[in-house]
Structure formats: C-alpha cells, structure tokens
Coordinates of C-alpha atoms and ligand atoms in Angstrom, one line a residue:
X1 CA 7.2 -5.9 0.5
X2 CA 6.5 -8.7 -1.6
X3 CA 4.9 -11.6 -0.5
X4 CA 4.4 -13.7 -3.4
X5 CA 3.7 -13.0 -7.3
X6 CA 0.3 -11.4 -6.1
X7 CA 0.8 -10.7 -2.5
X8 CA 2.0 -7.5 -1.0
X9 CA 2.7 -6.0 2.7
X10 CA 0.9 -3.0 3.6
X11 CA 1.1 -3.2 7.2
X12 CA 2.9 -0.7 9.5
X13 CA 5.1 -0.8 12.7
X14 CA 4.5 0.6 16.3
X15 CA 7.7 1.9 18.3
X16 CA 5.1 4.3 20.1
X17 CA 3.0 1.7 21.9
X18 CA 3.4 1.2 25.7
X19 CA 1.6 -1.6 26.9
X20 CA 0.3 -4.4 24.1
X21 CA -3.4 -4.9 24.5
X22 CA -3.1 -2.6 27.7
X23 CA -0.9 -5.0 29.7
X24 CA 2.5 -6.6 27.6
X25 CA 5.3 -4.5 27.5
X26 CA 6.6 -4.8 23.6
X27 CA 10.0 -3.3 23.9
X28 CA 11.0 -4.2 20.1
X29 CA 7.3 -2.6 19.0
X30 CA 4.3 -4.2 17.5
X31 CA 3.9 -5.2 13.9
X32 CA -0.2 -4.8 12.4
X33 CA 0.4 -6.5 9.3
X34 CA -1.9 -5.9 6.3
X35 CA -2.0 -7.7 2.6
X36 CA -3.2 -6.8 -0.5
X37 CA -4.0 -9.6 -2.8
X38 CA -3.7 -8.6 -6.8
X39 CA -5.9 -10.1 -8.6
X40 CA -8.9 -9.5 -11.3
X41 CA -10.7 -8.3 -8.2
X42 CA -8.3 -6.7 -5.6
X43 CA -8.7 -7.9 -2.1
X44 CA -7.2 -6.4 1.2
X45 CA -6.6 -8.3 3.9
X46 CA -7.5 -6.6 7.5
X47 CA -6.9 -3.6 8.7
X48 CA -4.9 -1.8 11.5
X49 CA -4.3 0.1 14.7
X50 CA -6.5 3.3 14.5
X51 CA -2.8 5.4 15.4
X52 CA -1.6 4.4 11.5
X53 CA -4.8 4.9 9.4
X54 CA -3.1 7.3 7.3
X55 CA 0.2 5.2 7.1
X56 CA -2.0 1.9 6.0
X57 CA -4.1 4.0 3.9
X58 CA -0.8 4.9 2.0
X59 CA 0.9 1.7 1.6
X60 CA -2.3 0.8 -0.6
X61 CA -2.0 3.3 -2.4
X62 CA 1.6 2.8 -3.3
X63 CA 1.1 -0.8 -4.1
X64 CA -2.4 -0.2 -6.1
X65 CA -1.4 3.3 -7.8
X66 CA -5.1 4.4 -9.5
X67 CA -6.5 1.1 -9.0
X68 CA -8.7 0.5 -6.2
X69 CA -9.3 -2.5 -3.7
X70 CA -13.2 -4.7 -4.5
X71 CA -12.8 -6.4 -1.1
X72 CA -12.0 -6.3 2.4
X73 CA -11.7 -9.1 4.3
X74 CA -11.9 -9.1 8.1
X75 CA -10.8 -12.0 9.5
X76 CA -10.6 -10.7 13.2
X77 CA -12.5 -7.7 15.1
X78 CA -10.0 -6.7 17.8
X79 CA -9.1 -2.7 17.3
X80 CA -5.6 -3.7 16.6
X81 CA -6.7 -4.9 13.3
X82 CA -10.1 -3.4 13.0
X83 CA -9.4 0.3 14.1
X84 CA -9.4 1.8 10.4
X85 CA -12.5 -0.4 9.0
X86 CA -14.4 3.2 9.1
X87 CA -10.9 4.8 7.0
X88 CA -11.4 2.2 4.7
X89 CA -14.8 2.7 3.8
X90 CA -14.7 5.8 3.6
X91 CA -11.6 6.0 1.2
X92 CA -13.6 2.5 -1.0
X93 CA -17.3 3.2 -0.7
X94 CA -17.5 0.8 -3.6
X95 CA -15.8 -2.2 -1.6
X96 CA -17.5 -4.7 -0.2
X97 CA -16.2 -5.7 3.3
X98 CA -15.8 -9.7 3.5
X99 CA -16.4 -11.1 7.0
X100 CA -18.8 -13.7 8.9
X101 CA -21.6 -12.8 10.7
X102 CA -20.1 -12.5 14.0
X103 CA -17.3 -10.3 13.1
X104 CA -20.1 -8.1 11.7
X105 CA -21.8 -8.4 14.4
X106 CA -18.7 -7.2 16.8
X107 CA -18.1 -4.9 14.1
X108 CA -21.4 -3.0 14.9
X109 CA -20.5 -2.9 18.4
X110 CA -17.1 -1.4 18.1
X111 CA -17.6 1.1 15.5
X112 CA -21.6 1.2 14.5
X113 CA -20.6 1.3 10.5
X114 CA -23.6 0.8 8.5
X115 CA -22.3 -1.2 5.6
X116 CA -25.6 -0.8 3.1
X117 CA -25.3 -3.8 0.4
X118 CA -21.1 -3.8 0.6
X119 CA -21.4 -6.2 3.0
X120 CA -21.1 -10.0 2.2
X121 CA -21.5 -12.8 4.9
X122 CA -19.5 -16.1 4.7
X123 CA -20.0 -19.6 6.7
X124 CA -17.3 -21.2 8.0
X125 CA -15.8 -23.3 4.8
X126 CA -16.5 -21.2 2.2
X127 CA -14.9 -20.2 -1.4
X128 CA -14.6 -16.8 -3.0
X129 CA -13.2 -16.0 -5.8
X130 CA -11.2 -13.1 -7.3
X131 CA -10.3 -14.2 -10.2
X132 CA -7.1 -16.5 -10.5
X133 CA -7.2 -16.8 -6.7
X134 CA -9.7 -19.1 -4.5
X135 CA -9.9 -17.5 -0.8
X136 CA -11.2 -20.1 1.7
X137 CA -12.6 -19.3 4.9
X138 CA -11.7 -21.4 8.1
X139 CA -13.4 -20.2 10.8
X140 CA -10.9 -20.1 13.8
X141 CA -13.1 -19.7 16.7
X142 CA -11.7 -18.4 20.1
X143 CA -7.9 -17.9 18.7
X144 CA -8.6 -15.6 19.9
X145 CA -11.7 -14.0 19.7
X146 CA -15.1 -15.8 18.8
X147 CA -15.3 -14.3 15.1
X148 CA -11.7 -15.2 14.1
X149 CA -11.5 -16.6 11.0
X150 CA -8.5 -17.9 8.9
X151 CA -7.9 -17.4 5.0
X152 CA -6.6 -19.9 2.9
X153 CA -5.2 -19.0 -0.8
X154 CA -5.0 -22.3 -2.5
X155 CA -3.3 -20.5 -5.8
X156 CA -0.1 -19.1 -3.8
X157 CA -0.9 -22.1 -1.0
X158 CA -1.0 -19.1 1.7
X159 CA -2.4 -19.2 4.8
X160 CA -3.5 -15.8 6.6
X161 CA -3.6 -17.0 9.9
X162 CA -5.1 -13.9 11.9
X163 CA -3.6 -13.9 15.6
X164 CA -2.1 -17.5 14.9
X165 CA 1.7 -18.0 14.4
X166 CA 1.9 -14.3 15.1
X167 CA 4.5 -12.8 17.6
X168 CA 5.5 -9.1 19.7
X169 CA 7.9 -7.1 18.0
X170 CA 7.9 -4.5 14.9
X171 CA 9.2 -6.0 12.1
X172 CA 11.8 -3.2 11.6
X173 CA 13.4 -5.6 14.5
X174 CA 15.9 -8.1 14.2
X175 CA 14.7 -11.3 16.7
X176 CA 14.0 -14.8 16.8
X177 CA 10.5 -15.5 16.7
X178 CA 10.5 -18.3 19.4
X179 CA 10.8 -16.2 22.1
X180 CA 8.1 -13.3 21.4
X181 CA 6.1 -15.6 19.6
X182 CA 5.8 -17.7 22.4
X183 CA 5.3 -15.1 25.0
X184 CA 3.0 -13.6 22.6
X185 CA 1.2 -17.5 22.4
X186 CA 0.9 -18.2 25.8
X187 CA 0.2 -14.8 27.2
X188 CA -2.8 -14.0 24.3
X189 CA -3.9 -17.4 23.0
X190 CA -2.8 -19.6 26.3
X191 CA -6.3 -20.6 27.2
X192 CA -7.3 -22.2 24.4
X193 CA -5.1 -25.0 23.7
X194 CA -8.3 -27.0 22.5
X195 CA -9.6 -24.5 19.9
X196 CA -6.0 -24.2 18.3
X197 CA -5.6 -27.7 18.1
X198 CA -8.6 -28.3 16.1
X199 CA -7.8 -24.7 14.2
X200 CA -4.3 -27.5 13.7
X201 CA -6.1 -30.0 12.4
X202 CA -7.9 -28.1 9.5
X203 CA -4.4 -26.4 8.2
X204 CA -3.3 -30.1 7.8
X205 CA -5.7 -30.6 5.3
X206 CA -4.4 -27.7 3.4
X207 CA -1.0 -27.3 1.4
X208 CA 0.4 -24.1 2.7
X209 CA 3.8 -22.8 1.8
X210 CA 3.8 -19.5 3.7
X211 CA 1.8 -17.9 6.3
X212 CA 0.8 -14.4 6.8
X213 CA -0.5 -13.3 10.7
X214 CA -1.6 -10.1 11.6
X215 CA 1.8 -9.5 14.1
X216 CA 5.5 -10.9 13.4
X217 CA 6.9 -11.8 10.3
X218 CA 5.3 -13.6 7.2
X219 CA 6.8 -17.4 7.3
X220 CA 7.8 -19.2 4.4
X221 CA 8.6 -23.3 3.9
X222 CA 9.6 -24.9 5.8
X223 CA 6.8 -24.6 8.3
X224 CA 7.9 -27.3 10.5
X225 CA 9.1 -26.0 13.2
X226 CA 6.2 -23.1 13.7
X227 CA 3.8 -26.0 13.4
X228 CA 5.5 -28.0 15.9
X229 CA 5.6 -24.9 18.3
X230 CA 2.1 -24.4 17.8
X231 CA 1.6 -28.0 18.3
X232 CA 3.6 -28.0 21.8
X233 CA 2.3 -25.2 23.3
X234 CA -1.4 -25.8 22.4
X235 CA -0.9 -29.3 23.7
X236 CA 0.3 -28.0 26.6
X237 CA 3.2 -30.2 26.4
X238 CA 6.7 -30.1 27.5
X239 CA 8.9 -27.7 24.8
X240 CA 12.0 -27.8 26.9
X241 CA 13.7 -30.0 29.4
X242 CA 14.8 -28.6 32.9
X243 CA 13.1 -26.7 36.0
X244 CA 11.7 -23.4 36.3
X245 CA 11.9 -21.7 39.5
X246 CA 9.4 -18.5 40.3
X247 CA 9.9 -16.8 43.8
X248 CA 9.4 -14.2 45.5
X249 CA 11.3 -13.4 48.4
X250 CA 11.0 -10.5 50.9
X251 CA 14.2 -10.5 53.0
X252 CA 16.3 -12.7 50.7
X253 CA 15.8 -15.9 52.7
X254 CA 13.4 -17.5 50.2
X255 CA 15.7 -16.0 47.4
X256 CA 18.8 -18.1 49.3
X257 CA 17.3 -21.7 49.1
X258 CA 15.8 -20.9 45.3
X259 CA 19.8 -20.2 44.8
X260 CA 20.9 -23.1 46.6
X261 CA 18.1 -25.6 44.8
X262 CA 19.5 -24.3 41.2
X263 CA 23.0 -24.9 41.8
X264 CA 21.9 -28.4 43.5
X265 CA 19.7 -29.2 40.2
X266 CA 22.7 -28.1 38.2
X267 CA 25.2 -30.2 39.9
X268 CA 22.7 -32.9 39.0
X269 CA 23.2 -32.5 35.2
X270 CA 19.5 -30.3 34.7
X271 CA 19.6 -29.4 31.3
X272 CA 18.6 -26.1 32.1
X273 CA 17.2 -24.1 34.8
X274 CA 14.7 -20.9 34.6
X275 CA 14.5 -18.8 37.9
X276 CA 12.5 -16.2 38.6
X277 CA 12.1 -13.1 40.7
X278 CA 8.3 -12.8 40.7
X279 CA 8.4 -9.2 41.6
X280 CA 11.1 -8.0 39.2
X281 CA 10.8 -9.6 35.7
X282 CA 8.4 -9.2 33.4
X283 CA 5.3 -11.1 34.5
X284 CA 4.5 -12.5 30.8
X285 CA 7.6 -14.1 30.7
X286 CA 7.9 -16.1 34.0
X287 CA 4.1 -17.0 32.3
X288 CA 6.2 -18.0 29.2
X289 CA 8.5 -19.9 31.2
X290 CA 5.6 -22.4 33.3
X291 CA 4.4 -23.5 30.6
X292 CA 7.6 -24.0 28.4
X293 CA 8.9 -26.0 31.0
X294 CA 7.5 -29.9 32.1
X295 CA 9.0 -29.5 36.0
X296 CA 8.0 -26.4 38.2
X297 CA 8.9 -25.1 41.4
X298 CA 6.9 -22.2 43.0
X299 CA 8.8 -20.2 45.8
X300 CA 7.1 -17.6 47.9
X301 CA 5.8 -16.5 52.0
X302 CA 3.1 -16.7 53.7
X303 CA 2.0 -13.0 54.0
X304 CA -1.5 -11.5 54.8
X305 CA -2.8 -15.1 56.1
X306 CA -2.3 -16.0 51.9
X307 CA 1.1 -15.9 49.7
X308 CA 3.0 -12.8 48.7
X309 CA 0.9 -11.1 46.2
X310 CA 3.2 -11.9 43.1
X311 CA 3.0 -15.1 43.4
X312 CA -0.9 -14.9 43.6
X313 CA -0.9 -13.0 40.9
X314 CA 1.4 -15.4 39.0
X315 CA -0.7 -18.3 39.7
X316 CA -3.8 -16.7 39.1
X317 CA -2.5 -16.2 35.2
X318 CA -1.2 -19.8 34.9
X319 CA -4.7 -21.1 36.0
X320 CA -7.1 -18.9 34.1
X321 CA -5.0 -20.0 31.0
X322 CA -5.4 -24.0 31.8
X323 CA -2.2 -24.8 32.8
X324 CA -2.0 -28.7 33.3
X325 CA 0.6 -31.4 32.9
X326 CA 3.2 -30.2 35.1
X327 CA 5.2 -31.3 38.1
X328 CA 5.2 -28.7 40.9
X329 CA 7.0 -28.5 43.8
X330 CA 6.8 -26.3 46.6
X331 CA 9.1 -24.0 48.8
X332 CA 7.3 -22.4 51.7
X333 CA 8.5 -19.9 54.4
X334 CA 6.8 -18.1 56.9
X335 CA 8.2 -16.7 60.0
X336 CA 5.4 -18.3 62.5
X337 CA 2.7 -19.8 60.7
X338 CA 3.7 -20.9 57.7
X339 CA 1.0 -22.2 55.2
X340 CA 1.7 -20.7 51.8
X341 CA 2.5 -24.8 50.4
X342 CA -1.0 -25.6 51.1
X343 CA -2.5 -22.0 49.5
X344 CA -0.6 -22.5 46.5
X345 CA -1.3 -26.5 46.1
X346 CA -5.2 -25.3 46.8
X347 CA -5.2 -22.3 44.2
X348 CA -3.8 -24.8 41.3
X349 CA -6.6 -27.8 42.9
X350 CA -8.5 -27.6 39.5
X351 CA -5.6 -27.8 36.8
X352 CA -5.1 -30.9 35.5
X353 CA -2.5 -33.8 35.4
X354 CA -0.4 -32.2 38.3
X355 CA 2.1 -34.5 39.9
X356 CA 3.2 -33.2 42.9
X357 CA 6.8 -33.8 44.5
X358 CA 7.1 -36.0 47.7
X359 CA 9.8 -34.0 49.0
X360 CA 8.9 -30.2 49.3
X361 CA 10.9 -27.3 51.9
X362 CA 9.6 -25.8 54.9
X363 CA 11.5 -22.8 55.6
X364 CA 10.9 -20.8 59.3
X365 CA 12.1 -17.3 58.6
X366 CA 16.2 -18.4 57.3
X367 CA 17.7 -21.4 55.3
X368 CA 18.2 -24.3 58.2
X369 CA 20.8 -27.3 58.1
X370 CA 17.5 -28.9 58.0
X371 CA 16.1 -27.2 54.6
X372 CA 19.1 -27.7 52.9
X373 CA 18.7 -31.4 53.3
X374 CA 14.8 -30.8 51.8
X375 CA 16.4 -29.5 49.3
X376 CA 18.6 -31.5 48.1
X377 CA 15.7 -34.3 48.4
X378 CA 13.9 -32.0 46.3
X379 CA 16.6 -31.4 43.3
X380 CA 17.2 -35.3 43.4
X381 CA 13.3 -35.8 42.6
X382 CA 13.4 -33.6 39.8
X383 CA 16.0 -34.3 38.1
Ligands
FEO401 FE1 -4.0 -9.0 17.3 FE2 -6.5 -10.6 18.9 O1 -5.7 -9.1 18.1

C-alpha cells in the first residue's frame, strides 16, 4: 500500500487473535501497521506481533526488492509492535535500530538483544536525517507506555503517531473508525487524558497532512475531526448529548425501572439514550459509552453487603481511568437493606467534577407506585 511518494505499508492483519492485549474482544481483527520510508537511507518504522514475523519480514521485502532497510525506528516497546525486533536484526545485522533510551531500555527487558554499535539513542526533539526526509522525534510519554515516542516527517508532513489515533479492527474490515477507535481510546489510553493533551499540543505546532498509527487505518486531510475526537475524549469532555444507563439486574426488577426511566427520558425529547446490561455486553463498550456521554445513571443491587459484582467491576474501570465531569444518578434496590446508592456514590468519592442528581430511586425488591414517581423526578432532572 502506498502511503505517499516515499511511504509504504508493510503491516499485517490478525483474524486469529482472541482477546486484544489479553482482555478486548476484537471481532473485526487487529491491524499492526508497519512503514517503510524510501529514501537515500531506508528507514522502517516499528515492528509487529511475534505471530506475523515472517508475513512482515515479506512485505519488506516486496517493497525493498535487493535493497535493504539502514534504520529501524522503535517508537513504542509493547510486543504488539516490538515482537519481531529480534527477526529484524537478525534478517539487517547492518541496521541500526532508532529508539530513546527507555525504549531500549524496555527493549532489554523484553527480549535481552544486544544491539553492539547499531544502536543510536535520541532525546526527545530530535532530527535525523535520511536523506530528502527530516524524522523528528516527539516523545509521547504515557500514550501509552513511558517510552512512546511519536515521528514527525516534515518532507511528506506525516505524523507516525504510535498507539495515538489508532483503533481495533484489521484493516481487511470495512468500519467507521469512531466507534473502535474510541473504544480502543478510552479502554487503552483512557487514563491519561493529561499526557495526550500535551502529546496535542506539540502536533499543533506541526503541519501534518496524514497520520500513520501502529493499529487502524492511515488518515489523510482533513484531520479535523480525529483531532477533535482526540481532543474530546482526552479532555474528558462531553462527545455526545443524552443519558447512558448501565444496570445490572438479577430478577428483572432493576431491569423494569432502567426500562421505564429510558422511555420517560425519551418522552422528554433526550437526544439519545445508551442502556446497558452490565452482565451481558461487552464491558469495553459500556466503558466507551460513560465517558462518551455528559449524563450517567448507574443501576444495580445491593448484594454481598456491596453491589452486584458487574457493576463493581464497571466502576472500578471508570475510576482507574479518571473518569470526571459527569452527572450521575443513582438507582438502588435491595430487598431488605438496601445501600448499593451510597457504595457506588463512595467508590466514585475521588473522581472529579461529579454533580450528583437530587432526585435518585429507592427500589425495595419490585417497581412501586412510589418509584415510578422517583423516576420520573429523575428523567425530568436530566433532561
Ligand atoms: Fe499497540 Fe500500546 O501497543
């Protein structure tokens, strides 16, 4: 695939993969992108999963014939792009591997490679040339890994972005890139809202026309909207209007007022509204969905003396990835001692800029005349 005059793909897909990083289902696949940058002095640009060595190893050579790569840059040391640095070395003893000290560092730790003199260290800001191209190094730190680094090519304005602006899904798959991008986003990168907003703030300095991540497509101009994205969901901020509703219900009683508060909120002109089943969709994307959403309303029991373990479980992920910003309200039931409102308000004590609704539902056991007036009361507040 070509990328630009000088760029090319040598990436593979992965239809075999179960679980992403051990834990994200990826029914479309995973993409481990891979450039080559022609030049005077030929540059490859990461590596990939340690299942398509031979695959990668092959693309290069279709794209260089005889010729052979000077450099390889590593811009990030997780095994899904780092896996086949040993391949690579082998195949090129003559190359010199490009990263900063850290990655080398995690580098030794992972695969113990003793690099002899191909090795050269940049610093975060530095210029290398191959010839007609300038390769800048931005160091990226924490998106999303400590030695990230970004590239910046300022002759074909391209920015390899490492994890950044990437997304789930083989690119053998036809799919909008919102959606995994942003599950992909807020399930990998989530925590670190500050890091990529001043990993933001140093691509705006730069003119980039297209950028190339290590997963999901290559995007050309305009860049808007990916930007934006980035922008929203880094900032925590609100990306779509309406409610999101996550429950969990045991006998279907919990389930019944969750039902009864969406139709209310859509009888009150909600834009949109995102339930839930805790237990039964993908846990990644009810993740997704929190932060997409400004307004949030967590459903669940009392069980165990705590709440239902999904919803533990679901709160647990929001918090260890910073969630703020939000207004929450609460739907509670327990059967003689209910206290899964205060549980949940206590587990999300430390997020920030939480505005908590006045008017929250106390269910004992089934929906009563009396909850469905909560309800309502509740719907009216959010919308
Ligand atoms: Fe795609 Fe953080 O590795």
């Amino acid at each position: 695939m070509v990328i630009t005059d000088d760029i090319r793909y040598v990436g593979v897909n992965d239809h075999q993969i179960d679980l992403f990083e051990g834990q994200y289902i990826v029914p479309n696949g995973m993409a481990y992108n891979s450039y080559v940058i022609l030049d005077e002095k030929i540059t490859v640009m990461d590596t990939v999963d340690v299942h398509f060595t031979d695959e990668w190893l092959g693309n290069i050579k279709n794209v260089l014939g005889d010729k052979k790569p000077d450099y390889l840059v590593v811009q990030h040391v997780e095994p899904d792009h780092s896996a086949s640095i040993s391949a690579f070395v082998n195949e090129y003893p003559e190359a010199v591997v490009v990263a900063n000290a850290k990655a080398f560092e995690m580098i030794n730790n992972f695969y113990r490679i003793d690099f002899g003199d191909k090795k050269l260290v940049v610093k975060d800001g530095e210029e290398f040339s191959t010839g007609a191209h300038t390769l800048k190094f931005v160091f990226a730190i924490m998106v999303h890994w400590p030695e990230v680094m970004f590239t910046y090519d300022s002759k074909d304005k391209v920015l390899f972005s490492a994890d950044a602006f990437g997304k789930f899904g083989a690119l053998d798959v036809d799919e909008e890139w919102d959606c995994e991008a942003r599950r992909y986003y807020i399930g990998i990168v989530g925590k670190f809202g500050m890091q990529v907003q001043n990993v933001l703030k140093k691509a705006a300095e730069l003119d980039i026309q297209t950028i190339c991540p290590l997963h999901g497509p290559v995007l050309k101009a305009p860049l808007e909207h990916y930007l934006a994205q980035y922008n929203t969901w880094s900032s925590y901020g609100v990306e779509s209007e309406g409610v999101m509703i996550a429950y969990t219900s045991v006998y279907g009683n919990t389930k019944k007022a969750v039902e009864i508060l969406a139709k209310e909120l859509e009888d009150l002109g909600c834009p949109k509204v995102a339930v839930n089943d805790l237990a039964r969709e993908d846990m990644a994307e009810c993740v997704e969905d929190a932060f997409r959403y400004g307004k949030i309303v967590l459903a669940t029991t009392t069980y165990n003396g705590s709440i239902f373990p999904f919803m533990r479980e679901f709160i647990e992920h929001l918090t260890e990835r910073n969630f703020q910003k939000k207004t929450i309200g609460l739907i509670e039931n327990g059967s003689w001692g209910p206290m899964a409102a205060k549980i949940m308000k206590d587990k999300l004590a430390n997020s920030k800029d939480i505005t908590w609704t006045e008017n929250n539902v106390r269910i004992l056991s089934s929906v009563s005349d009396e909850n469905i007036e909560q309800i309502k009361a509740l719907a009216k507040e959010l919308v």
